[in-house]
Coordinates of C-alpha atoms in Angstrom, one line a residue:
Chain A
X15 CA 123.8 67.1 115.6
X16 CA 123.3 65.2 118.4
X17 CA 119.7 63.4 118.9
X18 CA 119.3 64.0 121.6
X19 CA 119.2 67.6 121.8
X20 CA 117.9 67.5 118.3
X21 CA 114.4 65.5 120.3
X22 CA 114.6 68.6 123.1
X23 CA 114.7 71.4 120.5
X24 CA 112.5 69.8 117.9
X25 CA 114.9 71.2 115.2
X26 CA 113.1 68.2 113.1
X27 CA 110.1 69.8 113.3
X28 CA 111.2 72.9 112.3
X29 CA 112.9 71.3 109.6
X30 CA 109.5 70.0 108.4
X31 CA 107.5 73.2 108.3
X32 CA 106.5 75.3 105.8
X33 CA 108.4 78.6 107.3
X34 CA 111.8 76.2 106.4
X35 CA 111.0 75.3 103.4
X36 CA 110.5 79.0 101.9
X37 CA 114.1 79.7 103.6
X38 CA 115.5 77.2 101.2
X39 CA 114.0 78.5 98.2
X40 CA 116.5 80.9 96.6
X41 CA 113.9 83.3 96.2
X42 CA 113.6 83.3 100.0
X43 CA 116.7 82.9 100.7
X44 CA 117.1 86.6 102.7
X45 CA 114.0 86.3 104.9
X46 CA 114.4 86.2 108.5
X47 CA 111.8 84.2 110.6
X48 CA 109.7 87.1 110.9
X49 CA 109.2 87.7 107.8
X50 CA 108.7 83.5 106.6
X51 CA 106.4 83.5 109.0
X52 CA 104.5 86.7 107.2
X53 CA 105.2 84.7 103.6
X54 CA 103.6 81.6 105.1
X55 CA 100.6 83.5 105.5
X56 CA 100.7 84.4 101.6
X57 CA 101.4 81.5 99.9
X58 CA 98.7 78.4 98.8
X59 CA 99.5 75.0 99.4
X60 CA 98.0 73.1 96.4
X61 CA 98.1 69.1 96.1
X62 CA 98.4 67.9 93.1
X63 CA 97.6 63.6 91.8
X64 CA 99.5 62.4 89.3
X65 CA 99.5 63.5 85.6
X66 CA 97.9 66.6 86.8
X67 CA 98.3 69.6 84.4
X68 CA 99.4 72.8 86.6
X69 CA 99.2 74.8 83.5
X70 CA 99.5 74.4 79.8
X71 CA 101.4 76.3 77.4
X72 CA 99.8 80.0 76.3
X73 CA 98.1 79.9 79.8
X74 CA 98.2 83.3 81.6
X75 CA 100.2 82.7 84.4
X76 CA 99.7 84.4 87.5
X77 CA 102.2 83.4 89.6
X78 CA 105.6 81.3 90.7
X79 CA 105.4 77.3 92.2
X80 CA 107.7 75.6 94.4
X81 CA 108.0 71.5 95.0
X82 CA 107.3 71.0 98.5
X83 CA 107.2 67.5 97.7
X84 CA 106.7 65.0 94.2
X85 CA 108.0 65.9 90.8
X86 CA 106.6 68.1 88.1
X87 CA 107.9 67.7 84.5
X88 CA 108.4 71.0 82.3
X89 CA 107.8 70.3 78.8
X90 CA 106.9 71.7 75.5
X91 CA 104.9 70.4 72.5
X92 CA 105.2 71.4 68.9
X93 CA 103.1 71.4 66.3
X94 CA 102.7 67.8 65.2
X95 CA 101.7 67.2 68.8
X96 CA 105.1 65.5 70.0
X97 CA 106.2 66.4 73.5
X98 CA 109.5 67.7 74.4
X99 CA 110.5 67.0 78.2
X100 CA 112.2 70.5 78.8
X101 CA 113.0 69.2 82.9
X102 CA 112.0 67.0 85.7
X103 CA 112.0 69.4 88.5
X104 CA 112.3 67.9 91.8
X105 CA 111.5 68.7 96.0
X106 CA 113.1 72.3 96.4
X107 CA 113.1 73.6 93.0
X108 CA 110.3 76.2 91.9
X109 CA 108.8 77.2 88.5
X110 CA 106.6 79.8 86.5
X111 CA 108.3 82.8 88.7
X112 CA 108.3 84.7 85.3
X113 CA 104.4 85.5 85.8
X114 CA 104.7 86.6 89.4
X115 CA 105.8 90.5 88.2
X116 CA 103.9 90.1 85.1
X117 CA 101.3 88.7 83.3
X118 CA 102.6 86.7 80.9
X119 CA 101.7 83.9 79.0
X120 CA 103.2 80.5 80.2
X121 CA 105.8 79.3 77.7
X122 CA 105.9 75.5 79.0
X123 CA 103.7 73.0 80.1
X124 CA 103.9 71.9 83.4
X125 CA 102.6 68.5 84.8
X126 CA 103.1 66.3 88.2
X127 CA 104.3 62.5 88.1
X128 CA 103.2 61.7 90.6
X129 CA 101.2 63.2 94.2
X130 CA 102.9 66.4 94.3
X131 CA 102.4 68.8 97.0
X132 CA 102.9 72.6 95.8
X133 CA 103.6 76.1 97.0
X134 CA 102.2 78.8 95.0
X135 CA 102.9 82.3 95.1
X136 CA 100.4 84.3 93.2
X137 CA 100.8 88.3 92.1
X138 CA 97.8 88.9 93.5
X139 CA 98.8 88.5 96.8
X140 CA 101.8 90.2 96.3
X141 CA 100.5 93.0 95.0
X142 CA 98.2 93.2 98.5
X143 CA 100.3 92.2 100.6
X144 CA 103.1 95.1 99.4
X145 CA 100.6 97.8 100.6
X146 CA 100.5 96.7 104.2
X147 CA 104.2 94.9 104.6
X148 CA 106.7 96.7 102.2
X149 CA 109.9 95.6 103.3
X150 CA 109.8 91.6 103.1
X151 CA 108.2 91.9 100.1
X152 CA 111.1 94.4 99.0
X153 CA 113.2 91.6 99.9
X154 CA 111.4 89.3 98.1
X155 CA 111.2 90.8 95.0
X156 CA 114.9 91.7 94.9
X157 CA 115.5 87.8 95.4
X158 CA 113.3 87.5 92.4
X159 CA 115.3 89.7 90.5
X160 CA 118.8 87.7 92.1
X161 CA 117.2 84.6 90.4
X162 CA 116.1 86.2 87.1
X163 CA 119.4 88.1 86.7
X164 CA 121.2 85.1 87.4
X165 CA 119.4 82.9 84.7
X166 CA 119.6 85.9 82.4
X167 CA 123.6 86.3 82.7
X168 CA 123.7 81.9 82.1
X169 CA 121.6 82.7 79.0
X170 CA 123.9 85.1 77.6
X171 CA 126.8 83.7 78.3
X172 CA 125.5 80.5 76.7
X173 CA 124.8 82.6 73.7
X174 CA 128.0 83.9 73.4
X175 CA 129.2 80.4 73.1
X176 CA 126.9 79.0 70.8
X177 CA 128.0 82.3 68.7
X178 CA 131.9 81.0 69.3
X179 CA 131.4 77.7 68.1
X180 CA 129.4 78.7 64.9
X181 CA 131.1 81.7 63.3
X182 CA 130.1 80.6 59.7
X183 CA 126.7 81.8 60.9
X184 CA 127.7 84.8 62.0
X185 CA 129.4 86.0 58.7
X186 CA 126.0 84.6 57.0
X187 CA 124.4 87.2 58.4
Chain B
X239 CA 46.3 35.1 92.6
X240 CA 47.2 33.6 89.9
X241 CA 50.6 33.6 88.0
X242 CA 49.3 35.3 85.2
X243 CA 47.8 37.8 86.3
X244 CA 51.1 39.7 86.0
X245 CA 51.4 40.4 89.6
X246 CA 51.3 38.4 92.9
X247 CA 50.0 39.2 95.6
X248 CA 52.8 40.2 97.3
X249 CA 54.5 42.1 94.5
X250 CA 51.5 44.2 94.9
X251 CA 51.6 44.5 98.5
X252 CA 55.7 45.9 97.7
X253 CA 55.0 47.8 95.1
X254 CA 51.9 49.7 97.3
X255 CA 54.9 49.9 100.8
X256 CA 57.5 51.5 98.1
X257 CA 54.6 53.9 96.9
X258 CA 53.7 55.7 99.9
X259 CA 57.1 55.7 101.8
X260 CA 58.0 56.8 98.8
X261 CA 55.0 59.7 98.7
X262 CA 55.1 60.0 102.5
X263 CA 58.9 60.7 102.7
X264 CA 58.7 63.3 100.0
X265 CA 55.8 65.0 102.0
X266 CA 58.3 65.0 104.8
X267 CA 61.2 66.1 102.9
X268 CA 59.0 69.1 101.5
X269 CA 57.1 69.9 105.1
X270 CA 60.8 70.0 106.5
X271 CA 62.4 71.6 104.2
X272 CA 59.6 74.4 104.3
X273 CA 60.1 74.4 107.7
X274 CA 63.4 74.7 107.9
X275 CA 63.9 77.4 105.7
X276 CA 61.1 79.5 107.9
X277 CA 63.1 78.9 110.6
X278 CA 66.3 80.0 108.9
X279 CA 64.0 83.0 108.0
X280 CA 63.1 84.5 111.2
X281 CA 66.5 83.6 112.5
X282 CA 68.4 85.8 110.2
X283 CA 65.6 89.0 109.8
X284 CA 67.0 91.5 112.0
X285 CA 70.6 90.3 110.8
X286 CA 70.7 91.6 107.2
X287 CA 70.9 95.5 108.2
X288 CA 73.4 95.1 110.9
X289 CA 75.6 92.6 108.4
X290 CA 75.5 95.2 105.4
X291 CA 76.4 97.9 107.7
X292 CA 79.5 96.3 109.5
X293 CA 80.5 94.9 105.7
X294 CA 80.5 98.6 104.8
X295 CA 82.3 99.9 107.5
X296 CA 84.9 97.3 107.0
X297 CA 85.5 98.4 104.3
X298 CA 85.5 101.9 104.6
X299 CA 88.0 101.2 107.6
X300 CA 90.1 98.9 105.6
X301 CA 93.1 101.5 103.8
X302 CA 93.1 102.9 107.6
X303 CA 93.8 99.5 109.2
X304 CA 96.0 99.0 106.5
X305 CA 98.0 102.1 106.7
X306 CA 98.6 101.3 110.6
X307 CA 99.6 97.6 109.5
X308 CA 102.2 99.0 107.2
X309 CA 103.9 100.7 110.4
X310 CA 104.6 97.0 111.4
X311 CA 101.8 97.1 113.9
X312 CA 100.1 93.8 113.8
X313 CA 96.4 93.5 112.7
X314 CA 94.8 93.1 115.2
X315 CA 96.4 96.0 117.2
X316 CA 95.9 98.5 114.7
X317 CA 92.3 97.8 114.1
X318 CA 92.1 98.8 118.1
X319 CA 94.0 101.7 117.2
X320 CA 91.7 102.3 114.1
X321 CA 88.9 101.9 116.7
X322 CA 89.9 104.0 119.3
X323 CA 90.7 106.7 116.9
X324 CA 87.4 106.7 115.1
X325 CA 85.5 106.6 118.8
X326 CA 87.8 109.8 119.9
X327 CA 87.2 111.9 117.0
X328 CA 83.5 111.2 117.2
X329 CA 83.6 112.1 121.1
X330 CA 85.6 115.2 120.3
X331 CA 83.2 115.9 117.4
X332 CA 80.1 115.4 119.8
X333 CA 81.8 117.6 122.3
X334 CA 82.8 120.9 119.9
X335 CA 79.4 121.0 118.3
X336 CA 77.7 119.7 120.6
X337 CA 75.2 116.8 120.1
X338 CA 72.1 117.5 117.7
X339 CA 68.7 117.8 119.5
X340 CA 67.3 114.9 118.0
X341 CA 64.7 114.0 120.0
X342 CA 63.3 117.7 120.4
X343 CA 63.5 117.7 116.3
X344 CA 61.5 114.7 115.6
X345 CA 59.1 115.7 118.3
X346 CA 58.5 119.1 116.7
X347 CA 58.4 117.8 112.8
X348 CA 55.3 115.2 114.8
X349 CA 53.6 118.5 115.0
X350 CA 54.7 120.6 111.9
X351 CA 54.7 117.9 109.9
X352 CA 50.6 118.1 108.9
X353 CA 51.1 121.6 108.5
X354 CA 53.7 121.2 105.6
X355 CA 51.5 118.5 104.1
X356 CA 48.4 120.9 103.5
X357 CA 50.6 123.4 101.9
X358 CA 51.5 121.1 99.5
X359 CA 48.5 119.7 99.1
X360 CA 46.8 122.9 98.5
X361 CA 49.8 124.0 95.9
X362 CA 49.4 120.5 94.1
X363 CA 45.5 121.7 94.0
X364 CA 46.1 124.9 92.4
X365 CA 48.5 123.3 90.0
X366 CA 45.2 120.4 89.3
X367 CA 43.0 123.3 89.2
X368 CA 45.5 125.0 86.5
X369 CA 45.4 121.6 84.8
X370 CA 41.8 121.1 84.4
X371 CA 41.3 124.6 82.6
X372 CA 43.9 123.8 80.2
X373 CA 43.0 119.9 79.7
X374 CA 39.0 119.5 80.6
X375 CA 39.4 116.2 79.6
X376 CA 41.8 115.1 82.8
X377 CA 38.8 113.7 84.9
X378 CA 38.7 115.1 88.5
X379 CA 41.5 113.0 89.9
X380 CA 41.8 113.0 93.3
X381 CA 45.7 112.8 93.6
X382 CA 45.3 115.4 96.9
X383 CA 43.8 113.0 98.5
X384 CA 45.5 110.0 97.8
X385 CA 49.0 112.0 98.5
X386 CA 47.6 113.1 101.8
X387 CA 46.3 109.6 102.9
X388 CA 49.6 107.7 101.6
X389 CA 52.3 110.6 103.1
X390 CA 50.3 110.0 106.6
X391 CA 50.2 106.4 106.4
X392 CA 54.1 106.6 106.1
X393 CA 54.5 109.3 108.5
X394 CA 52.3 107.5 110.8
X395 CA 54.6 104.1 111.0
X396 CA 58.0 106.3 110.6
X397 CA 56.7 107.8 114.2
X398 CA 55.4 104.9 115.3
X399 CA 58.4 102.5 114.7
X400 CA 60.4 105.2 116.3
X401 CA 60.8 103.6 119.7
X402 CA 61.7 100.1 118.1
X403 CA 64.2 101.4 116.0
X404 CA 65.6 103.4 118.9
X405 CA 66.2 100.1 120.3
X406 CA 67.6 98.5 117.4
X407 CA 69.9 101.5 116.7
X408 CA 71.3 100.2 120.4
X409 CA 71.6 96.9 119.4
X410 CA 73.1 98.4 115.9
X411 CA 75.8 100.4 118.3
X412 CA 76.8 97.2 119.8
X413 CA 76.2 95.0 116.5
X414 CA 78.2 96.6 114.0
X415 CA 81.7 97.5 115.6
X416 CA 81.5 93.8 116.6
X417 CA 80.7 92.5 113.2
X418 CA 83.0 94.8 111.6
X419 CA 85.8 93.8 113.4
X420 CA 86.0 90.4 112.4
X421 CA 85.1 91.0 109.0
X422 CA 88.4 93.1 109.1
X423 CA 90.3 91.1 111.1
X424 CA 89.6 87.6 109.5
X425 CA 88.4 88.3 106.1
X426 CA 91.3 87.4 103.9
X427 CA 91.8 84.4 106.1
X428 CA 88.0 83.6 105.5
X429 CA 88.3 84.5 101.1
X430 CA 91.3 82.6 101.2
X431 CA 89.8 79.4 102.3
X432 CA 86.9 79.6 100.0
X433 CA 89.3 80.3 97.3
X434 CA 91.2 77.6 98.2
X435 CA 88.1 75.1 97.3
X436 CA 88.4 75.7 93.4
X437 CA 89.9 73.0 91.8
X438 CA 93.7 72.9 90.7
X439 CA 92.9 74.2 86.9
X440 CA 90.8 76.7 87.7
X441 CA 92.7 78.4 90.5
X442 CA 94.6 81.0 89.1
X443 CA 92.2 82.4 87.2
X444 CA 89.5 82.4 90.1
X445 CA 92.3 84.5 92.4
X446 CA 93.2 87.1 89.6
X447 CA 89.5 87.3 89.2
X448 CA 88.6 87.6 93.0
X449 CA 91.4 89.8 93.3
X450 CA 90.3 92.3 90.3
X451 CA 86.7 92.2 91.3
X452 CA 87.8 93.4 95.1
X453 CA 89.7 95.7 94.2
X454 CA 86.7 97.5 92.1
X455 CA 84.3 96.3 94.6
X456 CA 86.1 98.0 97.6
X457 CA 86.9 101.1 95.5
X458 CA 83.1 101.2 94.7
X459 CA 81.8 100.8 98.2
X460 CA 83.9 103.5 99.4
X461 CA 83.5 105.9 96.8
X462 CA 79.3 105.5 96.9
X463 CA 79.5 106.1 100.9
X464 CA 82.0 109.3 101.0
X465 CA 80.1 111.1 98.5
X466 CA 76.8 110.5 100.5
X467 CA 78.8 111.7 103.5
X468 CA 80.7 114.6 101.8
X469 CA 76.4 115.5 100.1
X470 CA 75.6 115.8 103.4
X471 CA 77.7 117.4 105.1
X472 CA 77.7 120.6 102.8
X473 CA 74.1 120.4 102.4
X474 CA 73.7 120.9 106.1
X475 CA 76.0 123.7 105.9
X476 CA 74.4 125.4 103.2
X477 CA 70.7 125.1 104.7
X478 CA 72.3 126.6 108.4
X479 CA 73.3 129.4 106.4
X480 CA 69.0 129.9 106.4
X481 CA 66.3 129.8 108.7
X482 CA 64.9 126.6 107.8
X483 CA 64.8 123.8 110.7
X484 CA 65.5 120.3 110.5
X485 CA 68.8 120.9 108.6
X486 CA 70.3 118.1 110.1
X487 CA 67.7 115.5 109.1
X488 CA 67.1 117.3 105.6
X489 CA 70.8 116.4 105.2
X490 CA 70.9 112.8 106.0
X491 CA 67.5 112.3 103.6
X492 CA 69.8 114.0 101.2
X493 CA 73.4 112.2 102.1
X494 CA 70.8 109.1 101.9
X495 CA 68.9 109.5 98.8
X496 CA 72.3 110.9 96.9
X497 CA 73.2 106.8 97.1
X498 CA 70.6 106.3 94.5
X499 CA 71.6 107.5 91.2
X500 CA 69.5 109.9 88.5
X501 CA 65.9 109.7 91.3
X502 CA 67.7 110.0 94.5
X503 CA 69.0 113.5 94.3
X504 CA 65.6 114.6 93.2
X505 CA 63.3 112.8 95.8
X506 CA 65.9 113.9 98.6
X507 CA 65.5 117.9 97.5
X508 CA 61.6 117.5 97.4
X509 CA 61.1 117.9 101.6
X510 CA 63.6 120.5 102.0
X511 CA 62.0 122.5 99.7
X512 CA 58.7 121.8 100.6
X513 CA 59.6 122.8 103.9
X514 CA 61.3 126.2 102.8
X515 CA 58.3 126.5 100.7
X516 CA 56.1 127.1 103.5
X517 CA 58.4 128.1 106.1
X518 CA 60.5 130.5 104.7
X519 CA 57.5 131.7 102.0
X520 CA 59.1 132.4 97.9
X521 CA 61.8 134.8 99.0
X522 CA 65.4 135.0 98.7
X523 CA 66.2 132.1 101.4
X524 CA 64.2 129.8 99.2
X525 CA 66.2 130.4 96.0
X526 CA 69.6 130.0 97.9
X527 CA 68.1 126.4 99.3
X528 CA 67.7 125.5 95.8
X529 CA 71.1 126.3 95.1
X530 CA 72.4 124.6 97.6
X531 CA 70.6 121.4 96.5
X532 CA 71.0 121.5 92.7
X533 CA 73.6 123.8 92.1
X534 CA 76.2 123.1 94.8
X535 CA 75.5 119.6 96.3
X536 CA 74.7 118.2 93.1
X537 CA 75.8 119.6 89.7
X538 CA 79.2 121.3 91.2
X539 CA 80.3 118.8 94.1
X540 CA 78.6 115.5 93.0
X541 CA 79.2 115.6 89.2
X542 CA 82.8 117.9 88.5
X543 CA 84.3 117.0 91.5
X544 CA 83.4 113.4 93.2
X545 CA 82.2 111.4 91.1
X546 CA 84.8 111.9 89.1
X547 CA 87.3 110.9 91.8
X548 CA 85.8 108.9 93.7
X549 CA 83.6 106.1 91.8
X550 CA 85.2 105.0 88.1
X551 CA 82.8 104.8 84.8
X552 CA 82.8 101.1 85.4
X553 CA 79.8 101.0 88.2
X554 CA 77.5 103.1 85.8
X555 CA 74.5 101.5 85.4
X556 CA 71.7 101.5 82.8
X557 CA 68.7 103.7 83.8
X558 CA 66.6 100.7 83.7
X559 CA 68.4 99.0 85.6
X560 CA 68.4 101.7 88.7
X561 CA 64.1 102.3 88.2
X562 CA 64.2 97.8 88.1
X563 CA 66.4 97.7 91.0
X564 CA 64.6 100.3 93.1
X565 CA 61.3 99.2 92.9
X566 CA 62.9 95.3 93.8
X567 CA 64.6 96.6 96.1
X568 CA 61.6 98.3 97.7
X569 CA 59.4 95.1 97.5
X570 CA 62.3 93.1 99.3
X571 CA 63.1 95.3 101.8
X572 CA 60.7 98.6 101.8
X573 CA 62.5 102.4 102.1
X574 CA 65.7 100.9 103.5
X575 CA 65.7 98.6 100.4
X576 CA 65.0 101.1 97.3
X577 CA 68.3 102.9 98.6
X578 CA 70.4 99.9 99.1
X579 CA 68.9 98.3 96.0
X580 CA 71.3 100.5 93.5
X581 CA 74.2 100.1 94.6
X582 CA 73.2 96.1 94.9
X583 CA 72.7 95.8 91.6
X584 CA 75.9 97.7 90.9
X585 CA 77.9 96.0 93.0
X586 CA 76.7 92.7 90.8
X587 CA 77.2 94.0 87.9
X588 CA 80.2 95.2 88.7
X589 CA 80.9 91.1 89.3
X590 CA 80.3 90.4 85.8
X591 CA 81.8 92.6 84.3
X592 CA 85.4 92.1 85.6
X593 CA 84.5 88.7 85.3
X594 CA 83.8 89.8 81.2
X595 CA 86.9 92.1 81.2
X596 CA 89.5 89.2 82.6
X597 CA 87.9 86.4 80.1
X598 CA 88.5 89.1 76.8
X599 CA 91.8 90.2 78.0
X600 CA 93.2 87.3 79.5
X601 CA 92.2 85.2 77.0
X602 CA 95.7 84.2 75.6
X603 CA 93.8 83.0 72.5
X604 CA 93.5 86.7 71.0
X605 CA 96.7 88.1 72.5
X606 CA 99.5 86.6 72.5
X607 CA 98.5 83.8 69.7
X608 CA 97.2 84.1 65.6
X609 CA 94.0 81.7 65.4
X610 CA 96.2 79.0 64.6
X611 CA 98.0 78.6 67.6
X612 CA 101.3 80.5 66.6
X613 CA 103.0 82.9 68.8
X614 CA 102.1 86.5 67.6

C-alpha cells in the first residue's frame, strides 16, 4: 500500500493492536470488529521473562495462550528427567486451547525463551461472558471446534499411515 | 577521654544522636500512624451501610442487567433501563397501594408502645411467680425490671435517632443507586485488574478460584435477600388478614430477622405476638398470627420451598458459628450488625471453602496421576 495513505489511515496502527491480532488467530478468524473489540475486553495480556514456566505438565489448565510476541517452547519430560522439545511456537501461534472447554490436565510443559508477551483466554471468562454476549462467543467456540477438528482429522490420518507402513504390527495383534 | 575507655567522646555523642532520632522517629511513626488511622476512621463511618447496601443491590440487579446486555444493549444503557424499570414499578407500586402511613405508625407505636411492655411484663411476672412456687430456691430475680428498663433504653434511642436516620435514609436514597451503579458498571473491569496482579504461576488458579467463589457468593447474596423479601411480604399478608396494627413494620422486623439463621425467625415473631397478645386478647386471631409466623412464613415457605431453591447446602453454617458471629457482629456494629453479621461470616466461609473444594479437586496429584507420577 501506498505510505502515504497508509500515515493518513493509520492502517499500521491498527495493524499493531490487540483487536488485529485476535483476527489472525485461527480461532478468531470469523469475528467481525465488533465482536474483537468485545474479545479484547475478555482476554489477559500476560508478560512473560525468559525461562518462565506458563505451566507444567499435570497442571490443570484453565484456558488457551496465544504469542503476541517471543517464543514459548512445548516440551515433555519423562521419567529419568530428560526433556523432550515437543515445538518452538512462535509470534501468532497459540497453545493449551484443549483446557478452554474443559478442565483438563495439561499434557506438555510450556516455557518462554525469551520476554514473551501472551494472550490468554481463560474458561472462566467464557463461561461469563456466554451469558450476556451469546453469539461471538458461538462463533468463537465453533472456531474452536474448526481448530480441534482439524488437528483431530491430521491425527487420524497420520495414524492410518503409521498403520500402512507397519502391517506386521497389525497382524501381531 | 581516653582510648581505652572503649568509647570516645564523640562515638558517644553518635551513638546518643542515633538513639533518640531513632526513639523520636518511632514516636512519630506511632503518633502518626494512630492518627492517621483515626482519621481514616471517621472518614469512612457513615460509609460502611451505604457500601454494603449498593454491593447488595448490585448484585441483586446483576442477572437483570445481564439479561438486557444479552439483547446486545450495551452496559451501561441497560443498567439505565434496569434503573428506570425498577423506579417505575416502585412508582406504580406506591401509586396502586398507596404509600404506607409511616409516620402516623411510628407515632402511634410512641404511645402504645409502654402499653404492650406492661403486659408483658406482667405475663413474664405470673410466669416468675409460677416459678417461684415450683423452685423456691430461684431467688427473687428481678428480670421484670431489668426487661422494662433495657426494652425502654432501646425504645428510647430507636425514637430518638429517628430524625437522624430520616436524614441518612435521604442520603441512603441518593447514596446507594449511585454506588450501585458503578459497582455494576465497572466491577469486572475493577476484579479484573486486581486479578491481573498475581503472579504468572499463580494465575490460573486464582481466576478459576475467583470465578467459583463468585459464582457461589452472588448466588448466596441473592438467595439470603429474596427470601427475606418473599418472608415478608406473606407475613404482611397474613397479619392484614387480622386486626393487628403495625403489619407493615411487624413484617420488615420479620423479613429482617429471617436473615439470621436458627435465632432470627424466633426473635422476629416475639413483637408480633406480643402485640396480638394484648391487642387482639387469646382468641382465634391470635392462633392464626402464630400460624402465619411458624407455620406458613417459616416451616412451609422458608424451609420446603426457598431455602431449598434459593440458597445451596454449601452456606450452612455451624450453630456456633451464627450465636459467635451475632454477638461480634453486635459489638462491631450494634442491631444493624447482629443481622448482617451471619451472613458475613457465611459469605467468608463460603471463601474457604471453594478455596478447600478447588485445591482437593483440582489437585491433579489425586486425579488424574497414581502417587508416583504416572498417568491414571
Amino acid at each position: 500500500m501506498n505510505p502515504f495513505w497508509d500515515n493518513i489511515f493509520h492502517s499500521g496502527r491498527y495493524k499493531q493492536s490487540l483487536p488485529y491480532f485476535l483476527s489472525t488467530i485461527p480461532i478468531f478468524k470469523k469475528l467481525d470488529k465488533r465482536e474483537l473489540a468485545f474479545l479484547e475486553n475478555i482476554v489477559h495480556v500476560r508478560n512473560y521473562e525468559t525461562d518462565e514456566i506458563i505451566f507444567s505438565t499435570g497442571d490443570i489448565g484453565s484456558g488457551m495462550y496465544a504469542i503476541r510476541s517471543g517464543q514459548v517452547q512445548i516440551y515433555s519430560r519423562d521419567d529419568q528427567g530428560n526433556e523432550t522439545t515437543q515445538a518452538l511456537l512462535e509470534t501468532g501461534d497459540f497453545f493449551g486451547e484443549v483446557a478452554l472447554t474443559a478442565s483438563r490436565p495439561r499434557c506438555a510443559s510450556a516455557r518462554t525463551t525469551e520476554p514473551t508477551v501472551l494472550v490468554g483466554l481463560f474458561r472462566s471468562d467464557v463461561q461469563e461472558a456466554i451469558r450476556r454476549h451469546p453469539a461471538p462467543l458461538a462463533k468463537i467456540m465453533f472456531g474452536l471446534n474448526r481448530v480441534i477438528s482439524d488437528r483431530l482429522l491430521q491425527c487420524s490420518l497420520q495414524l492410518e499411515k503409521l498403520k500402512a507402513q507397519s502391517p506386521e504390527t497389525q497382524i501381531n495383534e | 577521654m581516653n582510648s581505652h575507655d572503649g568509647m570516645s567522646r564523640a562515638q558517644v555523642a553518635v551513638l546518643y544522636l542515633v538513639l533518640t532520632t531513632a526513639i523520636a522517629s518511632g514516636i512519630a511513626i506511632y503518633s502518626s500512624a494512630s492518627t492517621v488511622t483515626a482519621l481514616f476512621k471517621t472518614a469512612t463511618t457513615g460509609l460502611f451501610l451505604p457500601l454494603l447496601l449498593s454491593l447488595i443491590v448490585s448484585f441483586l440487579l446483576d442477572p437483570v442487567v445481564q439479561f438486557f446486555e444479552s439483547k446486545k444493549i450495551n452496559r451501561t444503557l441497560s443498567i439505565f433501563i434496569v434503573y428506570l424499570l425498577l423506579s417505575s414499578l416502585i412508582f406504580i407500586l406506591l401509586l396502586i397501594v398507596g404509600p404506607p402511613n409511616w409516620k402516623g405508625m411510628i407515632q402511634a407505636l410512641k404511645a402504645d408502645f409502654p402499653r404492650y411492655i406492661g403486659h408483658a411484663i406482667e405475663y413474664l411476672n405470673g410466669l416468675l411467680a409460677v416459678l417461684h412456687e415450683h423452685f423456691p430456691i430461684v431467688k427473687n430475680y428481678d428480670i421484670a425490671e431489668r426487661l422494662r428498663v433495657a426494652s425502654q433504653s432501646i425504645f428510647g434511642s430507636i425514637i430518638k435517632e429517628t430524625p437522624r436516620s430520616a436524614l441518612r435514609i435521604g442520603s441512603l436514597l441518593l447514596l446507594v443507586p449511585l454506588f450501585s451503579f458503578f459497582f455494576l458498571r465497572d466491577s469486572r473491569r475493577i476484579m479484573r485488574g486486581v486479578i491481573s496482579l498475581t503472579p504468572n504461576r499463580y494465575f490460573e488458579m486464582v481466576l478459576d478460584i475467583y470465578a467459583h467463589v463468585s459464582w457461589q457468593l452472588s448466588n448466596f447474596i441473592r438467595g439470603r435477600i429474596l427470601e427475606a423479601l418473599i418472608i415478608g411480604l406473606v407475613v404482611w399478608l397474613g397479619l392484614s388478614f387480622t386486626d393487628i396494627p403495625y403489619a407493615p413494620i411487624l413484617a420488615i422486623v420479620a423479613g429482617a430477622t429471617n436473615l439470621v439463621p436458627y435465632i432470627g425467625p424466633i426473635i422476629g415473631m416475639i413483637p408480633g405476638l406480643v402485640i396480638a397478645l394484648v391487642d387482639l386478647g387469646m382468641g382465634g386471631q391470635f392462633w392464626w398470627i402464630l400460624c402465619v409466623y411458624l407455620l406458613i412464613a417459616q416451616i412451609i415457605l422458608d424451609n420446603f420451598i426457598l431455602i431449598p431453591i434459593l440458597i445451596s447446602k454449601v452456606s450452612n453454617l455451624h450453630p456456633l458459628w451464627v450465636i459467635l458471629a451475632i454477638i461480634m457482629g453486635g459489638k462491631l456494629y450494634g442491631v444493624m450488625g447482629m443481622i448482617i453479621g451471619v451472613p458475613i461470616a457465611s459469605i467468608i466461609n463460603i471463601i474457604i471453602l471453594e478455596i478447600r473444594q478447588y485445591r482437593r479437586n483440582f489437585n491433579p496429584y489425586n486425579r488424574y496421576f497414581t502417587s508416583r507420577g504416572q498417568l491414571r
